[in-house]
mmCIF file of C-alpha atoms in Angstrom:
data_model
loop_
_atom_site.group_PDB
_atom_site.id
_atom_site.type_symbol
_atom_site.label_atom_id
_atom_site.label_comp_id
_atom_site.label_asym_id
_atom_site.label_seq_id
_atom_site.Cartn_x
_atom_site.Cartn_y
_atom_site.Cartn_z
ATOM 1 C CA UNK G 1 40.551 -34.624 37.029
ATOM 2 C CA UNK G 2 40.059 -35.108 33.293
ATOM 3 C CA UNK G 3 42.268 -32.862 31.174
ATOM 4 C CA UNK G 4 41.941 -31.947 27.521
ATOM 5 C CA UNK G 5 45.136 -33.879 26.784
ATOM 6 C CA UNK G 6 43.656 -37.102 28.182
ATOM 7 C CA UNK G 7 40.429 -36.552 26.274
ATOM 8 C CA UNK G 8 42.214 -35.872 22.968
ATOM 9 C CA UNK G 9 44.432 -38.932 23.398
ATOM 10 C CA UNK G 10 41.395 -41.137 23.984
ATOM 11 C CA UNK G 11 39.711 -39.898 20.804
ATOM 12 C CA UNK G 12 42.872 -40.228 18.686
ATOM 13 C CA UNK G 13 42.949 -44.020 19.238
ATOM 14 C CA UNK G 14 41.319 -45.900 16.356
ATOM 15 C CA UNK G 15 38.653 -48.199 17.789
ATOM 16 C CA UNK G 16 34.871 -48.321 18.088
ATOM 17 C CA UNK G 17 34.886 -46.490 21.408
ATOM 18 C CA UNK G 18 37.060 -43.628 20.120
ATOM 19 C CA UNK G 19 34.968 -43.325 16.943
ATOM 20 C CA UNK G 20 31.775 -43.011 18.996
ATOM 21 C CA UNK G 21 33.490 -40.487 21.262
ATOM 22 C CA UNK G 22 34.551 -38.424 18.247
ATOM 23 C CA UNK G 23 31.060 -38.480 16.702
ATOM 24 C CA UNK G 24 29.446 -37.513 20.010
ATOM 25 C CA UNK G 25 32.045 -34.789 20.511
ATOM 26 C CA UNK G 26 31.346 -33.371 17.035
ATOM 27 C CA UNK G 27 27.593 -33.287 17.654
ATOM 28 C CA UNK G 28 27.873 -31.906 21.191
ATOM 29 C CA UNK G 29 30.529 -29.354 20.246
ATOM 30 C CA UNK G 30 28.953 -28.024 17.063
ATOM 31 C CA UNK G 31 25.231 -28.474 17.788
ATOM 32 C CA UNK G 32 24.231 -29.141 21.394
ATOM 33 C CA UNK G 33 26.443 -26.671 23.289
ATOM 34 C CA UNK G 34 25.915 -23.684 20.928
ATOM 35 C CA UNK G 35 22.143 -24.266 20.853
ATOM 36 C CA UNK G 36 21.816 -24.558 24.646
ATOM 37 C CA UNK G 37 23.988 -21.488 25.256
ATOM 38 C CA UNK G 38 22.101 -19.456 22.657
ATOM 39 C CA UNK G 39 18.753 -20.560 24.120
ATOM 40 C CA UNK G 40 19.796 -19.542 27.657
ATOM 41 C CA UNK G 41 21.154 -16.187 26.485
ATOM 42 C CA UNK G 42 17.951 -15.654 24.496
ATOM 43 C CA UNK G 43 15.850 -16.148 27.636
ATOM 44 C CA UNK G 44 17.838 -13.390 29.334
ATOM 45 C CA UNK G 45 17.442 -11.293 26.207
ATOM 46 C CA UNK G 46 13.673 -11.721 26.354
ATOM 47 C CA UNK G 47 13.732 -10.627 29.987
ATOM 48 C CA UNK G 48 15.677 -7.498 29.025
ATOM 49 C CA UNK G 49 13.148 -6.710 26.303
ATOM 50 C CA UNK G 50 10.205 -7.193 28.673
ATOM 51 C CA UNK G 51 11.857 -4.926 31.238
ATOM 52 C CA UNK G 52 12.428 -2.298 28.556
ATOM 53 C CA UNK G 53 8.732 -2.328 27.637
ATOM 54 C CA UNK G 54 7.589 -2.412 31.275
ATOM 55 C CA UNK G 55 9.809 0.541 32.157
ATOM 56 C CA UNK G 56 9.678 2.787 29.080
ATOM 57 C CA UNK G 57 6.706 1.532 27.055
ATOM 58 C CA UNK G 58 6.356 -0.545 23.879
ATOM 59 C CA UNK G 59 7.749 2.165 21.591
ATOM 60 C CA UNK G 60 11.041 2.047 23.496
ATOM 61 C CA UNK G 61 11.835 -1.166 21.623
ATOM 62 C CA UNK G 62 12.280 0.983 18.510
ATOM 63 C CA UNK G 63 13.645 4.150 20.110
ATOM 64 C CA UNK G 64 16.222 2.554 22.406
ATOM 65 C CA UNK G 65 16.402 -1.001 21.071
ATOM 66 C CA UNK G 66 16.211 -0.240 17.362
ATOM 67 C CA UNK G 67 19.936 -0.783 16.854
ATOM 68 C CA UNK G 68 19.678 -4.236 18.414
ATOM 69 C CA UNK G 69 16.724 -5.117 16.162
ATOM 70 C CA UNK G 70 18.638 -4.024 13.053
ATOM 71 C CA UNK G 71 21.697 -6.098 13.984
ATOM 72 C CA UNK G 72 19.417 -9.030 14.832
ATOM 73 C CA UNK G 73 17.734 -9.011 11.403
ATOM 74 C CA UNK G 74 20.936 -8.325 9.446
ATOM 75 C CA UNK G 75 22.544 -11.309 11.200
ATOM 76 C CA UNK G 76 19.718 -13.555 9.972
ATOM 77 C CA UNK G 77 19.976 -12.131 6.453
ATOM 78 C CA UNK G 78 23.768 -12.394 6.115
ATOM 79 C CA UNK G 79 23.875 -16.024 7.257
ATOM 80 C CA UNK G 80 20.879 -16.868 5.043
ATOM 81 C CA UNK G 81 22.793 -15.549 2.024
ATOM 82 C CA UNK G 82 25.932 -17.461 3.042
ATOM 83 C CA UNK G 83 23.945 -20.689 2.912
ATOM 84 C CA UNK G 84 22.367 -19.947 -0.449
ATOM 85 C CA UNK G 85 18.906 -18.976 0.763
ATOM 86 C CA UNK G 86 16.895 -16.514 -1.305
ATOM 87 C CA UNK G 87 15.668 -13.490 0.653
ATOM 88 C CA UNK G 88 12.262 -12.279 -0.503
ATOM 89 C CA UNK G 89 11.730 -9.562 2.115
ATOM 90 C CA UNK G 90 13.952 -7.810 4.629
ATOM 91 C CA UNK G 91 12.371 -5.479 7.176
ATOM 92 C CA UNK G 92 14.961 -4.111 9.592
ATOM 93 C CA UNK G 93 12.422 -2.172 11.674
ATOM 94 C CA UNK G 94 8.667 -2.610 11.783
ATOM 95 C CA UNK G 95 6.957 0.581 12.959
ATOM 96 C CA UNK G 96 3.409 -0.775 12.716
ATOM 97 C CA UNK G 97 1.836 -0.535 16.161
ATOM 98 C CA UNK G 98 -0.450 -3.541 15.637
ATOM 99 C CA UNK G 99 2.406 -5.839 14.560
ATOM 100 C CA UNK G 100 3.853 -8.522 16.834
ATOM 101 C CA UNK G 101 7.315 -8.394 15.223
ATOM 102 C CA UNK G 102 9.962 -5.684 15.498
ATOM 103 C CA UNK G 103 11.589 -6.738 12.225
ATOM 104 C CA UNK G 104 11.664 -9.722 9.915
ATOM 105 C CA UNK G 105 13.553 -11.643 7.245
ATOM 106 C CA UNK G 106 11.580 -13.792 4.835
ATOM 107 C CA UNK G 107 13.533 -16.325 2.798
ATOM 108 C CA UNK G 108 13.183 -19.656 1.058
ATOM 109 C CA UNK G 109 15.523 -22.482 0.135
ATOM 110 C CA UNK G 110 15.755 -25.697 -1.826
ATOM 111 C CA UNK G 111 14.498 -28.426 0.496
ATOM 112 C CA UNK G 112 16.485 -31.000 -1.501
ATOM 113 C CA UNK G 113 19.758 -29.148 -0.928
ATOM 114 C CA UNK G 114 21.535 -30.497 2.176
ATOM 115 C CA UNK G 115 23.765 -27.413 2.502
ATOM 116 C CA UNK G 116 20.810 -25.031 2.423
ATOM 117 C CA UNK G 117 18.853 -27.182 4.883
ATOM 118 C CA UNK G 118 21.896 -27.188 7.188
ATOM 119 C CA UNK G 119 21.912 -23.377 6.984
ATOM 120 C CA UNK G 120 18.681 -23.201 8.982
ATOM 121 C CA UNK G 121 20.618 -24.125 12.116
ATOM 122 C CA UNK G 122 22.995 -21.182 11.798
ATOM 123 C CA UNK G 123 20.397 -18.732 10.466
ATOM 124 C CA UNK G 124 18.219 -19.214 13.540
ATOM 125 C CA UNK G 125 21.104 -18.668 15.971
ATOM 126 C CA UNK G 126 22.802 -15.919 13.940
ATOM 127 C CA UNK G 127 21.764 -12.912 16.127
ATOM 128 C CA UNK G 128 23.555 -14.422 19.128
ATOM 129 C CA UNK G 129 26.865 -14.403 17.258
ATOM 130 C CA UNK G 130 26.065 -11.236 15.296
ATOM 131 C CA UNK G 131 25.339 -9.084 18.360
ATOM 132 C CA UNK G 132 28.347 -10.540 20.182
ATOM 133 C CA UNK G 133 30.687 -9.725 17.300
ATOM 134 C CA UNK G 134 29.336 -6.182 16.897
ATOM 135 C CA UNK G 135 29.775 -5.498 20.617
ATOM 136 C CA UNK G 136 33.308 -6.909 20.397
ATOM 137 C CA UNK G 137 34.012 -4.428 17.587
ATOM 138 C CA UNK G 138 32.613 -1.542 19.636
ATOM 139 C CA UNK G 139 34.831 -2.622 22.537
ATOM 140 C CA UNK G 140 37.848 -2.440 20.254
ATOM 141 C CA UNK G 141 36.871 0.897 18.690
ATOM 142 C CA UNK G 142 35.709 2.716 21.840
ATOM 143 C CA UNK G 143 37.590 1.077 24.703
ATOM 144 C CA UNK G 144 40.658 0.179 22.661
ATOM 145 C CA UNK G 145 40.450 -3.401 23.881
ATOM 146 C CA UNK G 146 42.837 -5.557 21.892
ATOM 147 C CA UNK G 147 40.801 -8.620 21.111
ATOM 148 C CA UNK G 148 42.849 -11.653 20.211
ATOM 149 C CA UNK G 149 41.132 -14.884 19.286
ATOM 150 C CA UNK G 150 44.208 -16.763 20.469
ATOM 151 C CA UNK G 151 42.585 -16.950 23.894
ATOM 152 C CA UNK G 152 39.799 -19.038 22.378
ATOM 153 C CA UNK G 153 42.049 -22.012 23.030
ATOM 154 C CA UNK G 154 41.736 -21.632 26.783
ATOM 155 C CA UNK G 155 40.222 -25.118 27.103
ATOM 156 C CA UNK G 156 42.802 -26.621 24.772
ATOM 157 C CA UNK G 157 45.643 -26.538 27.286
ATOM 158 C CA UNK G 158 46.941 -29.974 28.202
ATOM 159 C CA UNK G 159 47.689 -29.147 31.829
ATOM 160 C CA UNK G 160 44.474 -27.272 32.566
ATOM 161 C CA UNK G 161 41.485 -29.241 33.897
ATOM 162 C CA UNK G 162 37.895 -28.490 32.996
ATOM 163 C CA UNK G 163 36.566 -26.525 35.959
ATOM 164 C CA UNK G 164 34.628 -23.402 36.874
ATOM 165 C CA UNK G 165 37.738 -21.384 37.783
ATOM 166 C CA UNK G 166 38.667 -21.163 34.103
ATOM 167 C CA UNK G 167 35.320 -19.575 33.263
ATOM 168 C CA UNK G 168 35.475 -17.242 36.281
ATOM 169 C CA UNK G 169 38.885 -16.077 35.095
ATOM 170 C CA UNK G 170 37.448 -14.979 31.761
ATOM 171 C CA UNK G 171 34.392 -13.381 33.376
ATOM 172 C CA UNK G 172 36.757 -11.264 35.472
ATOM 173 C CA UNK G 173 38.803 -10.348 32.396
ATOM 174 C CA UNK G 174 35.661 -9.400 30.477
ATOM 175 C CA UNK G 175 34.430 -7.137 33.271
ATOM 176 C CA UNK G 176 37.844 -5.513 33.614
ATOM 177 C CA UNK G 177 38.011 -4.843 29.870
ATOM 178 C CA UNK G 178 34.695 -2.989 30.066
ATOM 179 C CA UNK G 179 34.918 -1.044 33.336
ATOM 180 C CA UNK G 180 38.647 -0.422 33.822
ATOM 181 C CA UNK G 181 39.488 2.359 33.502
ATOM 182 C CA UNK G 182 36.064 3.955 33.947
ATOM 183 C CA UNK G 183 35.716 7.142 31.884
ATOM 184 C CA UNK G 184 33.542 8.859 29.270
ATOM 185 C CA UNK G 185 34.368 6.167 26.714
ATOM 186 C CA UNK G 186 33.123 3.543 29.156
ATOM 187 C CA UNK G 187 29.791 5.353 29.480
ATOM 188 C CA UNK G 188 29.491 5.594 25.681
ATOM 189 C CA UNK G 189 30.114 1.870 25.334
ATOM 190 C CA UNK G 190 27.577 1.080 28.072
ATOM 191 C CA UNK G 191 24.929 3.146 26.274
ATOM 192 C CA UNK G 192 25.593 1.309 23.000
ATOM 193 C CA UNK G 193 25.514 -1.984 24.895
ATOM 194 C CA UNK G 194 22.056 -1.152 26.241
ATOM 195 C CA UNK G 195 20.816 -0.149 22.780
ATOM 196 C CA UNK G 196 21.951 -3.489 21.319
ATOM 197 C CA UNK G 197 21.397 -5.922 24.201
ATOM 198 C CA UNK G 198 17.896 -4.723 25.107
ATOM 199 C CA UNK G 199 16.511 -6.348 21.932
ATOM 200 C CA UNK G 200 19.278 -7.954 19.872
ATOM 201 C CA UNK G 201 19.852 -11.159 21.829
ATOM 202 C CA UNK G 202 16.163 -12.058 22.124
ATOM 203 C CA UNK G 203 15.399 -14.928 19.747
ATOM 204 C CA UNK G 204 11.796 -15.584 18.797
ATOM 205 C CA UNK G 205 10.182 -19.007 18.892
ATOM 206 C CA UNK G 206 10.334 -19.006 15.087
ATOM 207 C CA UNK G 207 14.096 -18.385 15.235
ATOM 208 C CA UNK G 208 14.589 -21.403 17.486
ATOM 209 C CA UNK G 209 12.225 -23.593 15.447
ATOM 210 C CA UNK G 210 14.044 -22.581 12.257
ATOM 211 C CA UNK G 211 17.352 -23.527 13.865
ATOM 212 C CA UNK G 212 16.038 -26.972 14.827
ATOM 213 C CA UNK G 213 15.236 -27.653 11.150
ATOM 214 C CA UNK G 214 18.954 -27.678 10.490
ATOM 215 C CA UNK G 215 19.899 -30.085 13.289
ATOM 216 C CA UNK G 216 19.243 -33.296 11.322
ATOM 217 C CA UNK G 217 21.240 -32.376 8.176
ATOM 218 C CA UNK G 218 24.013 -30.922 10.354
ATOM 219 C CA UNK G 219 24.165 -34.174 12.344
ATOM 220 C CA UNK G 220 24.361 -36.226 9.126
ATOM 221 C CA UNK G 221 27.225 -34.072 7.830
ATOM 222 C CA UNK G 222 29.123 -34.281 11.126
ATOM 223 C CA UNK G 223 28.787 -38.078 11.271
ATOM 224 C CA UNK G 224 30.001 -38.376 7.682
ATOM 225 C CA UNK G 225 32.902 -36.035 8.426
ATOM 226 C CA UNK G 226 33.847 -37.949 11.575
ATOM 227 C CA UNK G 227 33.849 -41.305 9.775
ATOM 228 C CA UNK G 228 35.841 -39.825 6.886
ATOM 229 C CA UNK G 229 38.505 -38.437 9.216
ATOM 230 C CA UNK G 230 38.687 -41.759 11.046
ATOM 231 C CA UNK G 231 39.099 -43.667 7.775
ATOM 232 C CA UNK G 232 42.065 -41.508 6.772
ATOM 233 C CA UNK G 233 43.513 -41.474 10.301
ATOM 234 C CA UNK G 234 43.062 -37.705 10.699
ATOM 235 C CA UNK G 235 40.890 -37.583 13.818
ATOM 236 C CA UNK G 236 43.319 -35.391 15.748
ATOM 237 C CA UNK G 237 43.248 -32.801 12.950
ATOM 238 C CA UNK G 238 39.608 -31.957 13.739
ATOM 239 C CA UNK G 239 39.906 -31.689 17.521
ATOM 240 C CA UNK G 240 41.399 -28.163 17.766
ATOM 241 C CA UNK G 241 38.615 -26.773 15.550
ATOM 242 C CA UNK G 242 35.944 -28.344 17.735
ATOM 243 C CA UNK G 243 37.541 -26.897 20.869
ATOM 244 C CA UNK G 244 37.847 -23.452 19.281
ATOM 245 C CA UNK G 245 34.164 -23.472 18.299
ATOM 246 C CA UNK G 246 33.127 -24.574 21.791
ATOM 247 C CA UNK G 247 35.336 -21.911 23.331
ATOM 248 C CA UNK G 248 33.996 -19.209 21.030
ATOM 249 C CA UNK G 249 30.416 -20.164 21.935
ATOM 250 C CA UNK G 250 31.210 -20.154 25.666
ATOM 251 C CA UNK G 251 33.048 -16.829 25.545
ATOM 252 C CA UNK G 252 30.339 -15.219 23.433
ATOM 253 C CA UNK G 253 27.756 -16.492 25.928
ATOM 254 C CA UNK G 254 29.733 -15.129 28.895
ATOM 255 C CA UNK G 255 30.008 -11.715 27.289
ATOM 256 C CA UNK G 256 26.383 -11.758 26.126
ATOM 257 C CA UNK G 257 25.218 -12.449 29.694
ATOM 258 C CA UNK G 258 27.421 -9.584 30.954
ATOM 259 C CA UNK G 259 26.048 -7.246 28.267
ATOM 260 C CA UNK G 260 22.455 -8.180 29.076
ATOM 261 C CA UNK G 261 22.975 -7.683 32.818
ATOM 262 C CA UNK G 262 24.490 -4.274 32.054
ATOM 263 C CA UNK G 263 21.205 -3.570 30.264
ATOM 264 C CA UNK G 264 18.970 -5.025 32.974
ATOM 265 C CA UNK G 265 20.466 -3.181 35.960
ATOM 266 C CA UNK G 266 19.453 0.394 34.940
ATOM 267 C CA UNK G 267 16.103 -0.850 33.633
ATOM 268 C CA UNK G 268 15.319 -2.582 36.933
ATOM 269 C CA UNK G 269 16.360 0.516 38.888
ATOM 270 C CA UNK G 270 14.144 2.730 36.705
ATOM 271 C CA UNK G 271 11.262 0.286 37.013
ATOM 272 C CA UNK G 272 11.516 0.249 40.823
ATOM 273 C CA UNK G 273 11.722 4.052 40.955
ATOM 274 C CA UNK G 274 8.592 4.320 38.799
ATOM 275 C CA UNK G 275 6.813 1.704 40.901
ATOM 276 C CA UNK G 276 7.549 3.309 44.263
ATOM 277 C CA UNK G 277 6.822 6.777 42.897
ATOM 278 C CA UNK G 278 3.365 5.638 41.852
ATOM 279 C CA UNK G 279 2.843 3.969 45.219
ATOM 280 C CA UNK G 280 3.709 7.196 47.049
ATOM 281 C CA UNK G 281 1.477 9.410 44.877
ATOM 282 C CA UNK G 282 -1.555 7.123 45.195
#
């Protein structure tokens, strides 16, 4: 079984093989894994939004999912500003019935600026992290869950192999932090979770396309960074940060999936009740 310690030792050796491993690890850790996880979570988010509309009608996206839409658009806007983009229009909620968008952020950037071009990657994926962070904060405020980012190093333990049991352990912990003990505060948090997760995690095709625009400049920067660290013999310095980012993405994805399933379960039940009620009355 390959452990993190073995992997880190292999990368820390200065040769062509280790350099290629480091560059691949940088690209996979910072680009490939976050994008794939965000894409998969987004597909579940789209399903939750479709179920919301099918069960409660199109206006429910604003009534029940409005909070998720607002967080979604603010996430885009905040990250756009961080990367120097100029926002020309910010619409947190779009109440026009004939519109195909629930909200929007319009922005532009200098196409000759590598940093601003790189920002497209993070701007497109921003709602995934934004909604996850907001729900984390609500967990802390309502359920008094003490969230420590120290556990983000769960894959960076030399004696622990990479296997599914590690992920199952954190899924169990996440569920316990939400449902145990079950009380009025739990119900309040579940309601807020539904309000956010029913729309917030759903990325549009434009969001994903925008993110892909930043892949090339991000790859160039990561390759340059990897070669620079290798030249100065500092490859091991970067490894913990890569692992932490991977871990954060995985843990956010785990919790996002849990939050979306919490949203889907009552919606599916309501949909089935409506369906069988109509079948009986006809």
